[in-house]
CSV table of C-alpha atoms and ligand atoms in Angstrom, one decimal:
chain,number,residue,atom,x,y,z
A,142,MET,CA,-16.0,50.0,-15.4
A,143,MET,CA,-12.3,49.2,-15.4
A,144,GLY,CA,-10.6,52.4,-14.6
A,145,MET,CA,-10.3,55.0,-11.9
A,146,VAL,CA,-12.8,53.7,-9.3
A,147,GLY,CA,-11.4,50.2,-9.3
A,148,SER,CA,-13.2,46.9,-9.4
A,149,GLY,CA,-14.1,43.7,-7.7
A,150,ARG,CA,-13.5,40.5,-9.7
A,151,TYR,CA,-14.2,36.9,-10.1
A,152,ALA,CA,-11.4,34.7,-11.4
A,153,PRO,CA,-12.4,31.1,-12.0
A,154,SER,CA,-10.3,28.3,-13.5
A,155,PRO,CA,-12.2,26.8,-16.4
A,156,SER,CA,-11.3,23.2,-15.5
A,157,GLY,CA,-14.9,22.1,-14.8
A,158,ASP,CA,-18.4,23.5,-14.4
A,159,LEU,CA,-18.8,25.8,-11.4
A,160,HIS,CA,-20.5,24.1,-8.5
A,161,VAL,CA,-22.9,25.8,-6.0
A,162,GLY,CA,-20.0,26.8,-3.8
A,163,ASN,CA,-18.2,28.6,-6.6
A,164,LEU,CA,-21.5,30.2,-7.7
A,165,ARG,CA,-22.1,31.4,-4.2
A,166,THR,CA,-18.6,32.9,-4.0
A,167,ALA,CA,-19.2,34.6,-7.4
A,168,LEU,CA,-22.5,36.1,-6.2
A,169,ILE,CA,-20.9,37.5,-3.1
A,170,ALA,CA,-18.0,38.9,-5.1
A,171,TRP,CA,-20.4,40.6,-7.5
A,172,ALA,CA,-22.7,42.0,-4.7
A,173,CYS,CA,-19.7,43.2,-2.7
A,174,ALA,CA,-18.4,45.2,-5.7
A,175,ARG,CA,-21.7,46.5,-6.9
A,176,SER,CA,-22.8,47.5,-3.3
A,177,LYS,CA,-19.7,49.7,-3.1
A,178,ASP,CA,-20.2,51.1,-6.6
A,179,LEU,CA,-17.0,49.4,-7.8
A,180,GLY,CA,-16.7,47.9,-11.2
A,181,PHE,CA,-16.8,44.1,-11.5
A,182,VAL,CA,-14.4,42.3,-13.9
A,183,MET,CA,-14.1,38.7,-15.0
A,184,ARG,CA,-10.9,36.8,-15.5
A,185,MET,CA,-10.3,33.2,-16.7
A,186,GLU,CA,-7.3,31.6,-15.0
A,187,ASP,CA,-6.6,29.3,-17.9
A,188,LEU,CA,-2.9,28.6,-17.6
A,189,ASP,CA,-3.1,25.2,-16.1
A,190,GLU,CA,-3.1,21.9,-18.0
A,191,ARG,CA,-6.5,21.0,-16.5
A,192,VAL,CA,-8.2,23.8,-18.4
A,193,ARG,CA,-10.8,22.9,-21.1
A,194,PRO,CA,-12.2,25.5,-23.4
A,195,GLN,CA,-15.8,24.3,-23.2
A,196,TYR,CA,-15.9,25.3,-19.5
A,197,VAL,CA,-15.2,28.9,-20.3
A,198,GLN,CA,-18.5,29.2,-22.0
A,199,SER,CA,-20.5,27.0,-19.5
A,200,GLN,CA,-19.0,28.9,-16.6
A,201,LEU,CA,-19.9,32.3,-18.0
A,202,ALA,CA,-23.4,31.1,-19.0
A,203,ASP,CA,-24.0,29.9,-15.5
A,204,LEU,CA,-22.9,33.1,-14.0
A,205,LYS,CA,-25.2,35.1,-16.3
A,206,ALA,CA,-28.0,32.7,-15.5
A,207,LEU,CA,-27.7,33.8,-11.9
A,208,GLY,CA,-27.9,37.4,-12.9
A,209,ILE,CA,-24.2,38.2,-12.4
A,210,ASP,CA,-22.9,40.7,-14.9
A,211,TRP,CA,-19.4,42.2,-15.5
A,212,ASP,CA,-17.7,45.1,-17.1
A,213,GLY,CA,-15.7,44.9,-20.3
A,214,GLU,CA,-14.3,41.8,-21.9
A,215,VAL,CA,-13.3,38.7,-20.0
A,216,LEU,CA,-9.5,38.6,-19.5
A,217,PHE,CA,-7.8,35.4,-20.4
A,218,GLN,CA,-4.5,34.7,-18.7
A,219,SER,CA,-3.4,32.6,-21.6
A,220,GLU,CA,-3.2,35.9,-23.6
A,221,ARG,CA,-1.2,37.7,-21.0
A,222,LEU,CA,2.1,35.7,-21.2
A,223,PRO,CA,4.3,38.7,-22.4
A,224,ALA,CA,3.1,40.8,-19.4
A,225,TYR,CA,4.1,38.0,-17.0
A,226,GLU,CA,7.4,37.6,-18.7
A,227,GLU,CA,8.1,41.3,-18.3
A,228,VAL,CA,7.6,41.1,-14.5
A,229,VAL,CA,9.7,38.0,-14.3
A,230,THR,CA,12.5,39.8,-16.2
A,231,GLN,CA,12.2,42.8,-13.8
A,232,LEU,CA,12.4,40.5,-10.7
A,233,GLN,CA,15.4,38.7,-12.3
A,234,GLU,CA,17.2,42.0,-13.0
A,235,ARG,CA,16.7,43.0,-9.4
A,236,GLY,CA,18.4,39.7,-8.3
A,237,LEU,CA,15.2,38.5,-6.6
A,238,LEU,CA,14.8,35.2,-8.4
A,239,TYR,CA,16.8,32.0,-8.3
A,240,GLU,CA,16.5,28.6,-10.0
A,241,CYS,CA,15.3,25.7,-8.0
A,242,TYR,CA,16.0,22.1,-8.9
A,243,CYS,CA,14.1,20.5,-6.1
A,244,THR,CA,11.5,17.8,-6.8
A,245,ARG,CA,8.5,17.5,-4.5
A,246,ALA,CA,10.2,14.6,-2.7
A,247,ASP,CA,13.4,16.7,-2.2
A,248,ILE,CA,11.3,19.4,-0.5
A,249,ARG,CA,9.4,16.9,1.6
A,250,GLU,CA,12.6,15.2,2.8
A,251,ALA,CA,14.6,18.3,3.5
A,252,PRO,CA,14.5,19.6,7.1
A,253,THR,CA,12.4,22.8,7.3
A,254,ALA,CA,14.1,26.0,8.4
A,255,PRO,CA,13.7,27.0,12.0
A,256,HIS,CA,10.4,28.9,12.7
A,257,ALA,CA,9.0,27.9,9.2
A,258,PRO,CA,5.7,26.0,9.2
A,259,PRO,CA,5.7,22.5,7.7
A,260,GLY,CA,5.6,22.5,3.9
A,261,SER,CA,7.6,25.7,3.6
A,262,TYR,CA,10.4,25.7,1.1
A,263,PRO,CA,13.5,24.9,3.0
A,264,GLY,CA,15.8,27.2,0.9
A,265,THR,CA,17.8,24.3,-0.5
A,266,CYS,CA,18.6,26.1,-3.8
A,267,ARG,CA,18.9,29.6,-2.5
A,268,ASP,CA,22.6,29.9,-2.3
A,269,LEU,CA,24.1,27.3,-4.6
A,270,THR,CA,27.5,27.6,-6.4
A,271,GLU,CA,27.6,27.6,-10.2
A,272,LYS,CA,28.8,24.0,-10.1
A,273,GLU,CA,25.9,22.9,-8.0
A,274,ARG,CA,23.5,24.7,-10.3
A,275,ASP,CA,24.9,22.9,-13.3
A,276,GLU,CA,24.4,19.6,-11.5
A,277,GLY,CA,20.8,20.6,-10.6
A,278,ARG,CA,20.0,21.5,-14.2
A,279,LYS,CA,21.5,18.1,-15.4
A,280,LYS,CA,19.4,16.2,-12.8
A,281,LEU,CA,16.2,17.9,-14.1
A,282,GLU,CA,17.2,17.4,-17.7
A,283,ILE,CA,17.1,13.6,-17.2
A,284,MET,CA,13.5,14.0,-16.0
A,285,SER,CA,12.8,16.3,-19.1
A,286,ARG,CA,12.1,19.2,-16.7
A,287,GLY,CA,13.5,22.6,-16.2
A,288,PRO,CA,14.2,24.5,-13.0
A,289,ALA,CA,11.5,26.5,-11.3
A,290,LEU,CA,12.1,30.1,-10.4
A,291,ARG,CA,11.6,31.1,-6.8
A,292,LEU,CA,11.4,34.5,-5.2
A,293,ARG,CA,14.2,35.4,-2.8
A,294,THR,CA,12.1,36.6,0.1
A,295,ASN,CA,13.0,37.7,3.6
A,296,ASN,CA,11.4,34.5,5.0
A,297,ASP,CA,9.5,36.5,7.5
A,298,THR,CA,5.8,36.7,8.4
A,299,LEU,CA,3.2,39.1,7.0
A,300,THR,CA,0.0,40.1,8.7
A,301,PHE,CA,-3.1,41.5,7.0
A,302,THR,CA,-6.7,42.1,8.0
A,303,ASP,CA,-9.3,40.1,6.0
A,304,ARG,CA,-12.8,41.7,6.0
A,305,VAL,CA,-14.4,38.3,6.9
A,306,CYS,CA,-11.7,36.3,8.7
A,307,GLY,CA,-10.0,39.2,10.6
A,308,GLU,CA,-6.3,39.4,11.2
A,309,PHE,CA,-4.3,36.7,9.5
A,310,THR,CA,-0.6,36.1,9.6
A,311,GLY,CA,1.2,34.0,7.1
A,312,HIS,CA,4.8,32.9,6.8
A,313,ILE,CA,6.5,34.0,3.5
A,314,ASP,CA,8.8,31.3,2.2
A,315,ASP,CA,10.7,31.5,-1.1
A,316,PHE,CA,7.6,30.7,-3.2
A,317,VAL,CA,7.5,29.7,-6.8
A,318,ILE,CA,7.1,32.4,-9.5
A,319,ARG,CA,7.5,30.2,-12.6
A,320,ARG,CA,7.0,26.5,-12.4
A,321,GLY,CA,9.5,23.9,-13.6
A,322,ASP,CA,7.2,23.2,-16.6
A,323,GLY,CA,7.4,26.9,-17.6
A,324,VAL,CA,3.9,27.8,-16.4
A,325,MET,CA,3.7,31.0,-14.5
A,326,ALA,CA,2.7,30.4,-10.9
A,327,TYR,CA,-0.7,31.4,-9.6
A,328,ASN,CA,0.6,33.9,-7.0
A,329,LEU,CA,2.4,35.8,-9.7
A,330,VAL,CA,-0.3,36.0,-12.3
A,331,ALA,CA,-3.0,36.8,-9.7
A,332,VAL,CA,-1.0,39.8,-8.5
A,333,VAL,CA,-0.1,41.0,-12.0
A,334,ASP,CA,-3.6,40.7,-13.2
A,335,ASP,CA,-5.3,42.2,-10.2
A,336,GLU,CA,-3.1,45.3,-10.8
A,337,TYR,CA,-3.8,45.3,-14.5
A,338,GLN,CA,-7.5,45.0,-14.0
A,339,HIS,CA,-7.6,47.8,-11.3
A,340,VAL,CA,-8.8,45.3,-8.7
A,341,HIS,CA,-9.5,47.1,-5.4
A,342,GLN,CA,-11.5,44.3,-3.8
A,343,VAL,CA,-10.8,40.6,-3.9
A,344,VAL,CA,-13.5,38.2,-2.8
A,345,ARG,CA,-12.7,34.5,-3.1
A,346,ALA,CA,-12.9,31.2,-1.2
A,347,ASP,CA,-11.0,30.9,2.0
A,348,ASP,CA,-8.9,28.1,0.8
A,349,LEU,CA,-6.8,30.9,-0.6
A,350,LEU,CA,-6.4,32.8,2.6
A,351,ASP,CA,-3.0,31.2,3.0
A,352,SER,CA,-1.8,32.5,-0.3
A,353,THR,CA,-2.7,36.1,0.4
A,354,PRO,CA,0.3,37.1,2.5
A,355,ARG,CA,2.5,36.0,-0.3
A,356,GLN,CA,0.5,38.0,-2.8
A,357,ILE,CA,0.7,41.1,-0.6
A,358,TYR,CA,4.4,40.6,-0.3
A,359,LEU,CA,4.7,40.5,-4.1
A,360,GLN,CA,2.5,43.5,-4.5
A,361,GLN,CA,4.8,45.5,-2.2
A,362,LEU,CA,7.9,44.4,-4.1
A,363,LEU,CA,6.3,45.5,-7.4
A,364,GLY,CA,5.0,48.7,-6.0
A,365,PHE,CA,1.3,47.7,-6.5
A,366,ALA,CA,-1.5,48.8,-4.2
A,367,THR,CA,-3.0,46.1,-2.0
A,368,PRO,CA,-6.7,45.5,-2.5
A,369,GLU,CA,-9.2,44.8,0.3
A,370,TYR,CA,-9.7,41.1,0.9
A,371,TYR,CA,-12.8,39.0,1.7
A,372,HIS,CA,-12.2,35.3,2.1
A,373,VAL,CA,-15.6,33.6,2.2
A,374,PRO,CA,-16.2,30.1,3.5
A,375,LEU,CA,-16.1,27.1,1.2
A,376,VAL,CA,-19.1,25.0,0.8
A,377,VAL,CA,-18.9,21.6,2.4
A,378,ASN,CA,-20.8,18.3,2.2
A,379,GLU,CA,-22.5,16.7,5.1
A,380,GLN,CA,-19.2,15.2,6.3
A,381,GLY,CA,-17.7,18.6,6.5
A,382,GLN,CA,-15.5,18.0,3.5
A,383,ARG,CA,-15.0,20.5,0.6
A,384,LEU,CA,-17.7,19.9,-2.0
A,385,ALA,CA,-16.7,17.8,-5.0
A,386,LYS,CA,-18.2,16.1,-8.0
A,387,ARG,CA,-18.6,12.8,-6.1
A,388,ASP,CA,-21.1,14.5,-3.9
A,389,GLY,CA,-23.8,14.1,-6.5
A,390,ALA,CA,-25.6,17.0,-8.3
A,391,VAL,CA,-23.6,20.1,-7.6
A,392,THR,CA,-23.6,22.1,-10.8
A,393,LEU,CA,-26.5,24.1,-12.3
A,394,ALA,CA,-26.8,21.6,-15.1
A,395,GLN,CA,-26.8,18.6,-12.8
A,396,LEU,CA,-29.3,20.3,-10.4
A,397,ALA,CA,-31.6,21.1,-13.3
A,398,GLU,CA,-31.6,17.4,-14.2
A,399,GLN,CA,-32.7,16.7,-10.7
A,400,GLY,CA,-35.6,19.1,-11.1
A,401,MET,CA,-34.0,22.0,-9.3
A,402,GLY,CA,-34.0,24.9,-11.8
A,403,THR,CA,-31.8,28.0,-11.7
A,404,GLU,CA,-34.3,30.0,-9.7
A,405,LYS,CA,-34.4,27.4,-6.9
A,406,VAL,CA,-30.7,27.2,-6.8
A,407,PHE,CA,-30.5,31.0,-6.6
A,408,ALA,CA,-33.0,31.0,-3.7
A,409,MET,CA,-31.0,28.3,-1.9
A,410,ILE,CA,-27.8,30.3,-2.2
A,411,ALA,CA,-29.5,33.5,-1.1
A,412,THR,CA,-31.1,31.7,1.9
A,413,SER,CA,-27.6,30.5,2.9
A,414,LEU,CA,-26.7,34.1,3.1
A,415,GLY,CA,-29.7,35.1,5.1
A,416,SER,CA,-31.5,36.7,2.2
A,417,LYS,CA,-35.0,36.0,0.8
A,418,ALA,CA,-34.1,37.5,-2.6
A,419,GLU,CA,-35.2,35.7,-5.8
A,420,THR,CA,-32.9,37.6,-8.2
A,421,ALA,CA,-29.4,39.0,-8.1
A,422,THR,CA,-30.9,42.6,-8.2
A,423,GLU,CA,-33.0,41.9,-5.2
A,424,PHE,CA,-30.1,40.3,-3.4
A,425,LEU,CA,-27.9,43.3,-4.1
A,426,GLU,CA,-30.5,45.7,-2.7
A,427,SER,CA,-30.3,44.3,0.8
A,428,PHE,CA,-26.7,43.1,0.7
A,429,ASP,CA,-24.2,44.3,3.3
A,430,PRO,CA,-20.7,43.0,3.0
A,431,SER,CA,-19.9,43.8,6.7
A,432,THR,CA,-22.4,41.0,7.7
A,433,LEU,CA,-20.4,38.2,6.0
A,434,ARG,CA,-19.5,35.5,8.5
A,435,ARG,CA,-16.9,32.8,8.6
A,436,GLY,CA,-18.9,29.6,9.1
A,437,PRO,CA,-19.0,27.1,6.2
A,438,TRP,CA,-22.2,26.4,4.3
A,439,THR,CA,-23.2,22.7,4.3
A,440,PHE,CA,-24.8,21.7,1.1
A,441,THR,CA,-26.7,18.4,0.6
A,442,ALA,CA,-26.8,17.5,-3.0
A,443,PRO,CA,-29.7,15.6,-4.4
A,444,GLU,CA,-28.6,12.1,-5.5
A,445,THR,CA,-27.9,12.0,-9.2
A,446,SER,CA,-30.0,9.3,-10.9
A,447,GLN,CA,-27.8,6.3,-11.9
A,448,ASN,CA,-29.4,5.4,-15.3
B,49,LIG,N1,-8.7,30.6,-10.0
B,49,LIG,C1,-8.8,30.4,-8.6
B,49,LIG,C2,-9.9,29.4,-8.3
B,49,LIG,O1,-10.7,29.1,-9.2
B,49,LIG,C3,-9.2,31.7,-7.9
B,49,LIG,C4,-8.1,32.6,-7.8
B,49,LIG,C5,-8.4,33.9,-7.1
B,49,LIG,O2,-9.6,34.3,-6.9
B,49,LIG,O3,-7.4,34.6,-6.8
B,49,LIG,O4,-9.9,28.8,-7.3
């Protein structure tokens, strides 16, 4: 349960049905938490404009169909805006935020700071004069946008040890805390909610490995504990690309249409993890988080019928 022992979590974005890769990550997250007698909590990352309410229900139903359960109510980020505002205000009062007027093109075209990897924020708006800020706001107004808020970081690297991927070092640039359209940025809300939900263990896909040093940096600034991290491999198609809708039947509903029921999908996911389990309970009995490996799982989707 949420509380003293801490929890693992699964935090999908309800912008589509979960595909087999998402379901596999969810099963691992659940089994990691339960195998260590942690709670397991569910969170809907529903701040983005791509979110559709119907996917909240279908995602939860699919997770349940696989035998994944969770403690307490599902947390919706859309109901947490005052909590995020409070943290933004705190950071602002500490002088740690500044307005950024850069467009994507501005960032692309600016020379990157020495030692910073490509794509890092070059610091363009970090030390502007009041007059320059006024000009920046006016420039954005014409595009009907507002400034983003960025965190004034030390632009250094941060190293942590992932339980699957091992030691990982990321460069911390002045990353976005609140986007130009007013939406709170993923790194902020993930950190605030992991703390709020007493998350001691984060299991998620390894496309987010890169974000983790930033999240740890923010946890340290806010005085939050850092959870243990397990970044598990993405599922890829036969070309080695990240699995997507165009790959055919990839969700439980689509696979069922192709004659592959939930039990078969479960068995396939379990097999990919070296388990002969037929149910989540059986899977948990023999699950050992320390055996998780880095290699991607290649999934061949049955062709969807074209009628
Ligand atoms: N909502 C993110 C996703 O669906 C996951 C975020 C996280 O686990 O921290 O990719």
